[in-house]
């Protein structure tokens, strides 16, 4: 069993991200607060369609002292974002996925890991390394599994949006929930951009009445999210099923059937871009709104801000809250907290509040969004 910090040090790609970030700081100014694009001398191995600008000269020491302020100013100047053509049209139509017994049965021989944080219940998930190694054997109608392995990339904009990795801000948000003692009894929760689904799984284990999982890629939902949710439901079913009388179904079949029933009652799974997802949810009768929306590492691309904001605006209950975990800045892409905060402020719909700052490696943040009372 891994603790949170042991996992980051040993196998997590997030540790690699921190090392890469340390490498991109300019060798001239040597300023760890320097976030300006002109100081980047190394790019991520992400296949982003947004060009990365690099320049060699980073200025003198006096300029270096003002780098952070300049970056914030740059974020303000760039924050009046308009949807591009790629955002105005649907990138990937939303689909609702059913947790079939065939998908669930695939977990029987899987290699799993467990994360334990403070007083939170243990969360189980498929081992990332083994998942990658067995990619050619998995059903993948989108053909993203092989691409991510052969191209050695964690993101391919508009094709694969990083859902196969558990990014470090997810662990930050789990730690924050543990610190605050948050429970979810009878809450309706959305895990937006869910990937492995750890945040939604925690809500299920802590009493949420309904949890929806959404990710851009259908392969992520079917091959990773649903199996992970099942692994945790399976554990709960086994605990509840102890001491069954003779004549009951075999343990494995009983667990599979009960877990499938639990998933069908409490969970729904969706893939597709956020604009299509919102449209799909608005067509449901009655339309469900969420008490809590979790989203982690989803503001790296400024093109996605309008559709993300629309999901918050249209699907959050009046007294609901969005919990967002993010980095200050995403190198090579241009997104980050400063740009998103300014975008939210310009829209004047939500109050954004800082909840926690994490200074280890590249600075990270937990923030909340709630409706402004004047907008209700």
XYZ file of C-alpha atoms in Angstrom:
376
model
C 0.000 0.000 0.000
C 1.354 3.411 -0.932
C 0.847 6.592 1.009
C 0.286 9.745 -0.982
C 3.830 11.059 -0.798
C 5.431 7.666 -1.408
C 3.379 7.308 -4.571
C 4.521 10.697 -5.875
C 8.152 9.856 -5.305
C 8.118 6.377 -6.798
C 5.752 6.020 -9.724
C 3.693 9.130 -10.214
C 4.183 11.135 -13.411
C 3.619 14.194 -11.276
C 7.116 13.877 -9.877
C 8.404 13.976 -13.440
C 6.403 17.121 -14.113
C 8.067 18.856 -11.184
C 11.531 17.941 -12.492
C 10.682 19.180 -15.962
C 9.358 22.437 -14.564
C 12.606 22.957 -12.697
C 14.476 22.430 -15.971
C 12.548 25.057 -17.912
C 13.482 27.991 -15.731
C 15.818 30.336 -17.520
C 19.494 29.730 -16.914
C 20.131 33.468 -17.149
C 17.710 34.867 -14.599
C 17.506 31.713 -12.405
C 14.247 33.048 -11.005
C 11.946 30.347 -9.663
C 9.008 32.760 -9.888
C 9.656 33.423 -13.558
C 6.675 32.209 -15.537
C 6.939 34.333 -18.669
C 6.943 32.439 -21.982
C 10.123 34.215 -23.103
C 12.085 32.493 -20.327
C 11.185 28.975 -21.390
C 14.114 27.050 -22.826
C 12.510 23.597 -22.857
C 9.071 22.336 -23.860
C 6.909 19.550 -22.498
C 6.444 16.420 -24.568
C 2.755 17.259 -24.962
C 1.363 17.426 -28.500
C -0.349 20.782 -28.025
C -1.537 22.667 -31.077
C -0.653 25.969 -29.421
C 2.861 27.115 -30.405
C 5.410 27.566 -27.648
C 7.328 30.838 -27.755
C 10.956 30.809 -26.584
C 13.549 33.534 -26.385
C 17.073 33.441 -25.096
C 17.391 36.846 -23.419
C 15.669 37.097 -20.053
C 16.761 40.531 -18.950
C 18.709 41.801 -15.974
C 18.277 41.216 -12.249
C 15.897 44.148 -11.814
C 13.594 42.702 -14.455
C 13.780 39.293 -12.813
C 12.504 40.783 -9.555
C 9.296 41.800 -11.310
C 8.698 38.602 -13.305
C 5.822 37.339 -11.207
C 3.971 40.673 -11.306
C 4.497 40.877 -15.052
C 3.075 37.400 -15.477
C -0.044 38.337 -13.551
C -0.412 41.475 -15.678
C 0.011 39.414 -18.833
C -2.705 37.075 -17.625
C -5.029 40.013 -17.095
C -4.350 41.389 -20.566
C -4.981 38.022 -22.232
C -7.995 37.028 -20.187
C -10.788 38.448 -22.332
C -11.188 35.145 -24.091
C -13.589 34.470 -26.921
C -14.503 30.966 -28.058
C -12.460 29.927 -31.072
C -13.964 28.001 -33.965
C -12.767 24.759 -32.394
C -14.733 25.564 -29.244
C -17.897 26.798 -30.962
C -18.446 23.432 -32.611
C -18.564 20.140 -30.752
C -15.208 18.420 -30.567
C -16.583 15.095 -29.404
C -20.260 14.248 -29.014
C -21.318 13.352 -25.482
C -22.196 9.715 -24.818
C -23.624 8.092 -21.692
C -21.902 4.797 -20.871
C -23.438 1.830 -19.093
C -21.337 -0.195 -16.605
C -21.906 -3.570 -18.272
C -20.941 -6.837 -16.601
C -18.451 -7.422 -19.408
C -16.539 -4.251 -18.509
C -16.685 -5.009 -14.802
C -15.429 -8.573 -15.184
C -12.173 -7.249 -16.701
C -11.021 -6.109 -13.251
C -10.736 -9.659 -11.879
C -7.128 -10.112 -13.037
C -6.080 -6.465 -12.897
C -3.103 -5.114 -10.958
C -4.371 -2.456 -8.566
C -2.997 0.128 -6.177
C -4.423 1.838 -3.120
C -4.072 5.423 -1.945
C -4.646 6.233 1.717
C -4.825 9.844 2.892
C -5.429 10.743 6.518
C -8.847 9.610 7.698
C -10.264 9.175 4.202
C -11.409 5.692 3.158
C -8.892 3.807 1.036
C -9.290 4.384 -2.710
C -8.394 1.616 -5.171
C -7.431 2.099 -8.806
C -5.778 0.294 -11.692
C -1.985 0.448 -11.735
C -0.966 3.097 -14.306
C 2.221 1.378 -15.470
C 0.544 -1.990 -16.008
C -2.357 -0.241 -17.719
C 0.045 1.319 -20.236
C 1.876 -1.953 -20.836
C -1.385 -3.774 -21.610
C -2.724 -0.971 -23.822
C -2.557 -3.015 -27.079
C -4.812 -5.675 -25.529
C -7.578 -3.263 -24.529
C -10.668 -2.165 -26.451
C -9.957 1.325 -27.744
C -12.273 2.658 -30.407
C -10.601 6.064 -30.202
C -7.094 4.613 -30.769
C -5.641 6.795 -28.022
C -3.912 4.152 -25.898
C -1.273 3.255 -28.463
C -0.781 6.909 -29.419
C -0.006 7.976 -25.866
C 2.545 5.163 -25.485
C 4.271 5.462 -28.866
C 4.363 9.284 -28.816
C 5.333 9.427 -25.144
C 2.786 12.151 -24.482
C 0.272 12.896 -21.767
C -1.919 15.210 -23.853
C -2.955 15.444 -27.494
C -5.256 18.443 -27.789
C -8.684 17.523 -29.131
C -7.735 13.834 -29.261
C -6.691 12.786 -25.775
C -6.969 15.102 -22.774
C -4.828 13.367 -20.163
C -7.433 11.194 -18.444
C -5.194 8.123 -18.119
C -2.929 9.869 -15.597
C -3.649 10.794 -12.001
C -2.319 14.336 -11.779
C -0.919 15.727 -8.543
C -3.622 18.353 -7.985
C -6.112 15.495 -7.536
C -4.135 14.395 -4.488
C -4.060 18.011 -3.282
C -7.850 18.153 -3.407
C -8.187 14.815 -1.614
C -5.920 16.137 1.136
C -8.001 19.302 1.392
C -11.198 17.251 1.754
C -9.527 15.244 4.517
C -8.370 18.407 6.305
C -11.849 19.924 6.171
C -13.696 16.729 7.130
C -16.026 17.137 4.142
C -18.821 14.560 3.846
C -21.269 14.121 0.992
C -24.398 12.622 2.546
C -27.314 12.863 0.082
C -25.287 15.173 -2.180
C -25.362 15.078 -5.977
C -21.775 15.242 -7.187
C -20.101 15.698 -10.576
C -16.492 14.602 -11.101
C -15.724 16.726 -14.188
C -12.722 15.643 -16.243
C -12.667 12.660 -13.914
C -9.915 10.458 -15.376
C -9.373 7.719 -12.797
C -12.388 9.026 -10.864
C -10.837 9.211 -7.381
C -12.766 12.333 -6.338
C -16.115 10.912 -7.373
C -15.273 7.563 -5.771
C -14.556 9.323 -2.484
C -17.942 11.069 -2.685
C -19.615 7.682 -3.212
C -17.842 6.185 -0.209
C -18.892 9.150 1.919
C -22.588 8.956 1.231
C -23.335 10.874 -1.967
C -26.758 9.994 -3.365
C -25.687 10.404 -6.988
C -22.265 10.753 -8.611
C -21.692 11.510 -12.283
C -18.293 10.894 -13.867
C -17.350 12.807 -17.018
C -14.205 12.644 -19.149
C -13.402 13.721 -22.686
C -12.448 10.226 -23.859
C -14.784 7.228 -23.992
C -11.773 4.911 -23.693
C -10.870 6.520 -20.363
C -14.421 6.059 -19.062
C -14.763 2.429 -20.161
C -11.237 1.178 -19.528
C -10.305 3.153 -16.419
C -13.091 5.091 -14.671
C -15.793 2.412 -14.577
C -13.353 -0.349 -13.514
C -11.981 1.891 -10.750
C -15.455 2.676 -9.441
C -16.276 -1.034 -9.572
C -13.133 -1.929 -7.606
C -14.308 0.278 -4.758
C -17.936 -0.861 -4.934
C -16.686 -4.447 -4.974
C -14.827 -3.897 -1.709
C -17.947 -2.446 -0.084
C -20.070 -5.330 -1.391
C -17.638 -7.909 -0.012
C -17.736 -6.245 3.402
C -21.531 -6.191 3.430
C -21.727 -9.752 2.121
C -19.730 -11.428 4.860
C -21.587 -14.168 6.697
C -24.038 -15.032 3.914
C -25.960 -18.266 4.466
C -25.351 -21.406 2.395
C -27.222 -21.489 -0.875
C -26.411 -17.922 -1.873
C -24.636 -17.258 -5.194
C -20.848 -17.820 -5.343
C -18.888 -14.965 -3.777
C -17.466 -13.560 -7.037
C -20.790 -13.660 -8.854
C -22.607 -12.190 -5.866
C -20.053 -9.372 -5.638
C -20.216 -8.677 -9.379
C -24.018 -8.572 -9.398
C -24.298 -6.393 -6.311
C -21.591 -4.002 -7.527
C -23.312 -3.671 -10.881
C -26.567 -2.911 -9.085
C -24.827 -0.318 -6.885
C -23.246 1.409 -9.867
C -26.547 1.536 -11.739
C -28.322 3.046 -8.734
C -25.805 5.700 -7.788
C -23.497 6.418 -10.754
C -23.644 7.650 -14.314
C -20.746 7.875 -16.755
C -20.296 10.281 -19.663
C -17.689 11.030 -22.316
C -17.418 13.900 -24.781
C -16.510 17.578 -24.791
C -18.082 19.889 -22.234
C -20.365 21.701 -24.669
C -21.902 18.418 -25.803
C -22.080 17.132 -22.240
C -23.980 20.226 -21.121
C -26.407 19.869 -24.021
C -26.995 16.208 -23.164
C -27.709 16.983 -19.509
C -30.068 19.833 -20.381
C -32.150 17.465 -22.520
C -32.784 15.151 -19.577
C -36.177 15.403 -17.882
C -35.924 16.353 -15.127
C -32.579 18.074 -15.573
C -30.177 17.220 -12.759
C -28.162 19.914 -11.044
C -25.218 19.241 -8.771
C -24.561 20.251 -5.175
C -20.816 19.783 -5.670
C -18.640 19.810 -8.794
C -15.072 18.550 -8.491
C -12.594 19.339 -11.235
C -8.818 18.957 -11.180
C -6.175 20.132 -13.677
C -8.786 21.161 -16.251
C -7.862 24.818 -16.876
C -4.599 24.234 -18.755
C -6.083 25.332 -22.118
C -7.707 28.758 -22.353
C -9.792 27.658 -25.347
C -11.812 25.475 -22.987
C -12.704 28.182 -20.477
C -16.039 29.239 -22.059
C -17.434 25.688 -22.175
C -16.131 24.878 -18.686
C -17.703 28.027 -17.262
C -21.000 27.194 -18.979
C -21.092 23.769 -17.320
C -20.583 25.397 -13.930
C -23.187 28.068 -14.658
C -25.925 25.781 -15.964
C -25.465 22.608 -13.891
C -24.532 23.870 -10.417
C -27.285 24.259 -7.827
C -27.903 27.800 -6.573
C -26.247 27.006 -3.238
C -23.737 24.568 -4.742
C -19.955 24.803 -4.837
C -17.259 24.037 -7.395
C -13.934 22.776 -6.056
C -11.118 23.413 -8.528
C -7.554 22.118 -8.093
C -4.988 23.672 -10.413
C -1.441 24.820 -11.007
C -0.530 28.488 -11.202
C 0.572 28.104 -14.806
C 0.726 25.366 -17.432
C 3.919 25.769 -19.425
C 3.645 25.443 -23.174
C -0.116 25.979 -23.149
C -0.704 29.339 -21.508
C -3.536 28.402 -19.144
C -3.490 28.526 -15.380
C -5.118 30.019 -12.315
C -4.414 33.692 -13.075
C -6.008 33.543 -16.522
C -8.987 31.515 -15.331
C -9.579 33.757 -12.333
C -9.677 36.818 -14.567
C -12.005 35.023 -16.987
C -14.383 34.198 -14.121
C -14.248 37.754 -12.822
C -15.058 39.148 -16.272
C -18.113 36.869 -16.526
C -19.312 38.180 -13.132
C -21.331 35.040 -12.325
C -19.206 33.344 -9.659
C -17.330 34.371 -6.579
C -13.913 32.671 -6.655
C -12.210 32.041 -3.332
C -8.749 30.734 -2.495
C -8.905 27.758 -0.121
C -5.362 26.402 -0.058
C -1.971 27.075 -1.658
C 0.680 24.378 -2.088
C 4.224 25.667 -2.562
C 6.010 22.366 -3.222
C 7.480 22.344 -6.738
C 5.368 24.391 -9.117
C 2.849 26.331 -7.043
C -0.592 24.730 -6.893
C -3.951 25.884 -5.572
C -7.367 24.790 -4.361
C -10.125 27.332 -5.059
C -13.912 27.327 -4.825
C -16.543 28.905 -7.031
C -19.979 29.846 -5.721
C -22.710 31.912 -7.315
C -22.720 35.602 -6.557
C -25.889 36.383 -4.613
C -26.683 39.233 -6.960
C -26.810 36.770 -9.891
C -29.363 34.388 -8.342
